[in-house]
Amino acid sequence: VAHRNNVLDGLCAQLGVDEATGQLVDGVGPQRLDVSYEGEAASGDGLRREWFGLALTEMLDPRRGLFVSKDGNRTLQPNPHSQTTAGEDHLSYFALLGRIVGLALYHQETINAPWTTGFFKTIFGYDINFDDLHSVDPDKHGGLLKLRDMQEEELRALGLTFVVDEDEMLVYDVASKRRRSVELKPNGAEEEVTTANLHEYLRLHATHAIVGSIHRQVAAFREGLSVFVDAGLRATLHSCCTVADIQLLVCGIAGIDVDDWQHSAQYEPEGFAGSVQIRWLWSTVRGLPPEEQSKLLSFCTGSVRVPALGFGALTGYNGAQHRFTVCRIHGADSGRLPTASTCFNTLHLPAYSSETELRTKLRQALRGAEGFYEGAIAI
């Protein structure tokens, strides 16, 4: 049972994570997740999809301090200083995120997690290369990239060794920092960077920037993920999937292909497919900005993301495949707002008398959407 106004309340206990250490408690095993909200009668898979979104939004909020972005919040990377910015229990949040990703994969759901490619590689155990640094810190990647164009004399003149200097935030004063040096390999301070070992230097530099400074956060995330994705399954994934495949499995398709959406839809009754209201509906959907298209998808399915295999792979109650459905609301009251049954990926649409009215009512429903239509209750 979740609290809609505080979805993280009591979550560590419910998902078997030790709040102080981020470790799993004894006896935690893979099992399905059923979600209901306190004070609400609805239940079913649609609520779980909505809960995934609410929990992630809360934990990925920049104000919580768990993640940082170097590209204008397009992608997120764990904050190396999350203990300072998020509190002593910061590792429990990363373990919870690992649990959520595992649960989403188990239920064949996608989540809106805009993590960097470098972080995805790290949590699923793929090898890091220098170019992965671009997804984490484009400026640092661009600066180091210039080293590739240097001649031996120019490179030696820089006096580089296998050491990086970085800022370390002081726990007792968030605004204070001190410099510290980290060797990228044993005795790295004594090894000069040359054209012969530059490739190794860049790879180790990238690995440290992506993994080394967040190794505790990564370990906690993997701990949570291991309930569903253990070392054996990770090895299997490596043999058949690229990291891009993993990102698609976890996050689905970011953009919405309205043609695919319409092509995959079904209608109740079947004759409703040829109605003027359906023509107006798809015209309206195509005219919506991307953020409103995502809201409509969430309104109807509980998720802002499309499955990796497209709209034809939408799942409904109990994980069964269930195509997006537009169901006509019978009766003369065309003044009603559209409603949705998220457990069955269904939009209930009144027979509006004009495209303008349909567009207005649909947008009004999206603005007020929170919670679930009672017709979505799964018995």
XYZ file of C-alpha atoms in Angstrom:
379
model
C 0.000 0.000 0.000
C 1.502 3.321 -1.096
C 0.775 6.873 -0.025
C 0.114 8.968 -3.104
C 1.534 12.105 -1.452
C 4.684 10.291 -0.287
C 5.343 7.202 -2.392
C 8.739 6.574 -0.764
C 7.362 6.339 2.773
C 8.125 2.885 4.170
C 9.517 1.697 0.839
C 12.744 0.244 2.252
C 10.790 -2.071 4.532
C 8.395 -3.077 1.761
C 11.155 -3.903 -0.745
C 13.572 -5.444 1.744
C 16.327 -2.813 1.790
C 18.252 -1.869 4.930
C 17.799 1.890 5.174
C 21.140 2.482 6.885
C 23.415 0.412 4.630
C 21.588 -0.076 1.330
C 22.023 -3.846 1.699
C 19.230 -6.325 1.082
C 17.725 -7.857 4.188
C 17.769 -11.626 4.554
C 15.118 -13.538 2.671
C 14.442 -11.058 -0.135
C 13.599 -12.931 -3.321
C 12.014 -12.334 -6.719
C 8.273 -11.891 -6.498
C 5.638 -9.791 -8.219
C 4.752 -6.305 -7.045
C 1.124 -5.381 -6.444
C 0.334 -1.735 -5.749
C -2.643 0.002 -4.213
C -2.981 3.483 -2.787
C -4.206 4.274 0.686
C -7.806 5.476 0.555
C -8.359 4.388 -3.074
C -10.365 1.384 -4.211
C -8.625 0.786 -7.536
C -6.082 -1.985 -8.011
C -4.304 -3.697 -10.869
C -1.288 -3.457 -13.136
C -1.991 0.117 -14.190
C -1.371 1.325 -10.656
C 1.984 -0.432 -10.607
C 2.997 1.349 -13.808
C 1.912 4.668 -12.331
C 3.769 3.904 -9.100
C 6.987 3.190 -11.011
C 6.705 6.652 -12.536
C 5.927 8.426 -9.269
C 8.734 6.713 -7.338
C 11.307 7.424 -10.048
C 10.236 11.045 -10.374
C 10.720 11.474 -6.640
C 14.165 9.861 -6.516
C 15.496 11.428 -9.715
C 14.417 14.931 -8.689
C 17.612 17.058 -8.800
C 16.661 18.591 -5.450
C 17.109 15.199 -3.776
C 20.783 15.260 -4.756
C 21.159 11.636 -5.837
C 21.915 12.440 -9.482
C 23.605 15.198 -11.452
C 23.568 16.175 -15.118
C 26.228 17.664 -17.350
C 23.988 18.068 -20.407
C 21.070 20.180 -19.242
C 19.178 17.306 -17.561
C 18.938 15.317 -20.786
C 20.731 12.460 -19.024
C 21.560 11.761 -15.380
C 24.590 10.282 -13.625
C 24.860 9.362 -9.916
C 26.184 12.209 -7.817
C 29.623 11.265 -6.413
C 28.764 13.422 -3.391
C 25.290 11.991 -2.774
C 26.121 11.273 0.869
C 26.554 15.002 1.393
C 23.637 16.167 -0.724
C 21.091 13.417 0.000
C 22.020 12.276 3.511
C 23.590 9.340 5.294
C 20.936 6.953 3.945
C 21.799 7.788 0.311
C 22.837 4.223 -0.534
C 19.383 2.907 0.345
C 17.927 5.011 -2.474
C 20.322 3.492 -5.006
C 19.437 0.007 -3.754
C 15.746 0.880 -4.115
C 16.351 2.065 -7.664
C 18.011 -1.258 -8.430
C 14.996 -3.057 -6.975
C 12.647 -0.935 -9.101
C 14.573 -1.641 -12.319
C 14.532 -5.365 -11.536
C 10.806 -5.300 -10.801
C 10.103 -3.387 -14.002
C 12.029 -5.956 -16.041
C 10.232 -8.795 -14.254
C 6.832 -7.290 -15.052
C 7.900 -6.348 -18.605
C 7.270 -2.691 -17.858
C 9.347 0.245 -19.051
C 10.401 3.165 -16.883
C 11.441 6.731 -17.566
C 15.051 6.603 -16.364
C 17.263 8.934 -18.452
C 20.565 7.581 -17.130
C 23.769 7.941 -19.097
C 25.014 5.134 -21.305
C 28.056 4.959 -19.050
C 25.898 4.287 -15.991
C 23.887 1.620 -17.812
C 27.142 -0.071 -18.812
C 28.336 0.049 -15.223
C 25.259 -1.407 -13.530
C 24.932 -4.205 -16.086
C 28.672 -4.967 -16.142
C 29.651 -3.915 -19.665
C 33.214 -2.732 -20.345
C 33.769 1.021 -20.292
C 35.599 2.746 -23.142
C 36.810 6.312 -23.513
C 33.930 7.483 -25.696
C 31.445 6.502 -22.970
C 32.737 9.537 -21.082
C 30.870 11.755 -23.548
C 27.542 10.571 -22.114
C 28.646 11.469 -18.585
C 30.732 14.628 -19.002
C 30.831 16.031 -22.565
C 33.196 18.862 -21.616
C 35.756 16.563 -20.009
C 35.507 14.158 -22.936
C 36.069 16.995 -25.403
C 39.095 18.258 -23.498
C 40.746 14.849 -23.297
C 39.934 14.150 -26.935
C 42.365 16.890 -27.944
C 45.218 14.781 -26.561
C 44.756 12.345 -29.442
C 45.813 15.005 -31.939
C 49.041 15.909 -30.137
C 52.522 14.932 -31.225
C 54.849 13.189 -28.779
C 56.678 16.397 -27.879
C 53.449 18.296 -27.197
C 52.089 15.504 -25.032
C 55.271 15.183 -22.963
C 55.348 18.947 -22.466
C 52.066 18.699 -20.536
C 53.757 16.548 -17.901
C 50.756 14.241 -17.503
C 50.951 11.102 -15.391
C 48.401 8.398 -14.614
C 46.862 10.583 -11.900
C 43.684 12.654 -11.875
C 42.947 15.602 -9.629
C 39.358 16.073 -8.597
C 37.212 18.077 -6.228
C 36.138 16.383 -3.025
C 33.200 17.934 -1.203
C 33.612 18.153 2.538
C 30.812 16.535 4.491
C 30.726 19.245 7.108
C 30.389 22.063 4.583
C 28.689 21.460 1.233
C 30.136 24.683 -0.170
C 33.722 23.683 0.645
C 35.914 21.549 -1.544
C 39.465 20.300 -1.432
C 41.630 18.832 -4.142
C 42.716 15.235 -4.026
C 44.818 13.132 -6.353
C 43.814 9.645 -7.446
C 46.152 7.213 -9.191
C 44.541 5.520 -12.174
C 46.800 2.462 -11.801
C 49.425 1.251 -9.328
C 52.394 3.644 -9.315
C 50.517 5.846 -11.761
C 52.157 8.981 -10.380
C 55.514 7.754 -11.703
C 54.316 6.838 -15.216
C 54.385 9.604 -17.807
C 51.645 9.757 -20.442
C 53.041 9.288 -23.962
C 51.587 8.534 -27.364
C 52.370 4.864 -26.705
C 50.196 4.617 -23.575
C 47.701 7.401 -24.321
C 44.922 4.939 -25.212
C 45.289 3.266 -21.816
C 45.364 6.641 -20.053
C 42.143 7.787 -21.736
C 40.383 4.498 -20.993
C 41.397 4.535 -17.326
C 40.511 8.216 -17.023
C 37.044 7.522 -18.430
C 36.565 4.472 -16.216
C 37.437 6.480 -13.120
C 35.151 9.354 -14.106
C 32.244 7.011 -14.812
C 32.744 4.311 -12.171
C 35.515 5.077 -9.710
C 33.956 8.096 -8.065
C 30.563 6.389 -7.626
C 31.588 2.823 -6.803
C 29.555 2.738 -3.566
C 26.414 3.985 -5.319
C 26.915 1.437 -8.101
C 27.402 -1.383 -5.588
C 24.159 -0.478 -3.802
C 22.251 -0.270 -7.094
C 23.587 -3.661 -8.172
C 22.654 -5.099 -4.787
C 19.032 -4.128 -5.367
C 19.089 -5.229 -8.996
C 20.579 -8.628 -8.109
C 17.223 -9.920 -6.844
C 16.168 -10.270 -10.479
C 19.408 -9.748 -12.441
C 22.253 -11.706 -10.866
C 25.768 -12.238 -12.236
C 24.669 -15.244 -14.287
C 21.878 -13.359 -16.014
C 24.194 -10.398 -16.633
C 26.609 -12.763 -18.397
C 23.756 -14.091 -20.525
C 22.707 -10.561 -21.436
C 26.280 -9.749 -22.476
C 26.216 -12.646 -24.927
C 23.064 -11.544 -26.722
C 22.424 -7.852 -26.007
C 24.255 -4.598 -26.541
C 23.966 -1.877 -23.928
C 21.564 -0.103 -26.316
C 19.343 -3.198 -26.185
C 19.405 -3.045 -22.379
C 18.440 0.618 -22.421
C 15.490 -0.209 -24.671
C 14.402 -3.066 -22.403
C 14.518 -0.857 -19.315
C 13.360 2.480 -20.697
C 11.419 1.612 -23.821
C 11.171 4.057 -26.692
C 11.468 7.698 -25.680
C 9.592 9.152 -28.636
C 6.043 8.256 -29.615
C 5.291 6.977 -33.112
C 1.642 7.942 -33.556
C 1.392 5.881 -36.754
C 2.436 2.759 -34.804
C 0.037 3.711 -32.004
C -2.891 4.037 -34.407
C -1.959 0.922 -36.387
C -1.826 -1.168 -33.197
C -5.129 0.107 -31.777
C -8.403 -1.752 -31.567
C -11.907 -0.424 -31.014
C -15.054 -1.344 -29.114
C -17.457 -1.787 -30.750
C -15.579 -2.671 -33.934
C -17.714 -0.281 -35.962
C -16.390 2.603 -33.877
C -13.133 2.340 -35.863
C -14.708 4.037 -38.889
C -16.416 6.816 -36.960
C -15.681 10.490 -37.295
C -14.742 10.583 -33.592
C -11.846 8.174 -34.201
C -10.635 10.258 -37.123
C -10.765 13.337 -34.894
C -8.989 11.490 -32.081
C -5.912 10.596 -34.133
C -5.848 14.029 -35.710
C -5.821 15.477 -32.187
C -3.089 13.103 -30.983
C -0.858 14.040 -33.917
C -1.366 17.700 -33.108
C -0.342 17.354 -29.458
C 3.182 18.390 -28.440
C 5.428 15.469 -27.373
C 4.931 16.090 -23.646
C 1.134 15.908 -24.022
C 1.404 12.763 -26.140
C 3.358 11.219 -23.260
C 0.687 12.391 -20.814
C -2.002 10.769 -22.945
C -0.025 7.531 -23.072
C 0.342 7.624 -19.287
C -3.353 8.481 -18.871
C -4.328 5.388 -20.876
C -1.630 2.890 -19.856
C 0.025 4.198 -16.677
C 3.422 4.568 -18.403
C 4.989 7.472 -20.300
C 7.165 5.083 -22.317
C 6.418 2.790 -25.244
C 7.613 -0.846 -24.939
C 10.851 -1.654 -26.756
C 8.911 -3.607 -29.407
C 6.399 -0.822 -29.975
C 2.714 -0.383 -29.203
C 1.906 -3.909 -30.328
C 3.768 -5.185 -27.244
C 1.665 -3.324 -24.666
C 0.719 -5.510 -21.722
C -2.316 -5.260 -19.509
C -3.735 -7.027 -16.494
C -1.538 -9.854 -15.123
C 1.102 -9.197 -17.777
C -1.008 -10.467 -20.669
C -0.654 -8.699 -24.002
C -3.410 -6.140 -24.392
C -3.557 -3.769 -27.331
C -4.451 -0.122 -26.912
C -8.238 0.088 -27.096
C -10.616 2.981 -27.708
C -14.027 2.205 -26.279
C -17.059 4.295 -27.143
C -19.032 5.631 -24.177
C -22.695 5.093 -24.915
C -25.316 7.683 -24.166
C -26.185 11.179 -25.231
C -24.039 12.982 -22.656
C -21.167 14.120 -24.857
C -20.182 16.669 -22.221
C -18.391 14.009 -20.182
C -14.616 13.862 -20.058
C -12.741 10.875 -21.476
C -11.718 8.297 -18.874
C -9.272 5.400 -18.932
C -8.795 1.851 -17.679
C -5.028 1.670 -17.365
C -4.967 -2.028 -16.481
C -6.431 -2.721 -19.910
C -4.799 0.142 -21.867
C -8.236 1.475 -22.710
C -9.461 4.991 -23.462
C -13.199 5.501 -22.934
C -14.278 8.165 -25.413
C -17.685 9.878 -25.581
C -19.207 10.510 -29.015
C -18.310 14.187 -29.231
C -20.032 16.333 -31.836
C -16.921 18.137 -33.118
C -13.157 17.784 -33.260
C -12.786 20.979 -31.245
C -14.906 19.573 -28.434
C -12.969 16.291 -28.455
C -9.626 18.104 -28.305
C -10.802 20.398 -25.499
C -12.253 17.589 -23.379
C -9.235 15.338 -23.890
C -6.804 18.046 -22.816
C -9.000 18.880 -19.843
C -8.910 15.229 -18.781
C -5.113 15.144 -19.104
C -4.700 18.261 -16.968
C -6.757 16.755 -14.166
C -5.437 13.206 -14.426
C -4.299 11.683 -11.151
C -5.522 8.465 -9.670
C -7.511 5.908 -11.594
C -10.919 5.578 -13.118
C -13.020 3.200 -11.031
C -13.740 1.131 -14.128
C -10.080 0.153 -14.117
C -10.451 -1.920 -10.949
C -9.217 -5.415 -11.656
C -11.324 -8.118 -10.096
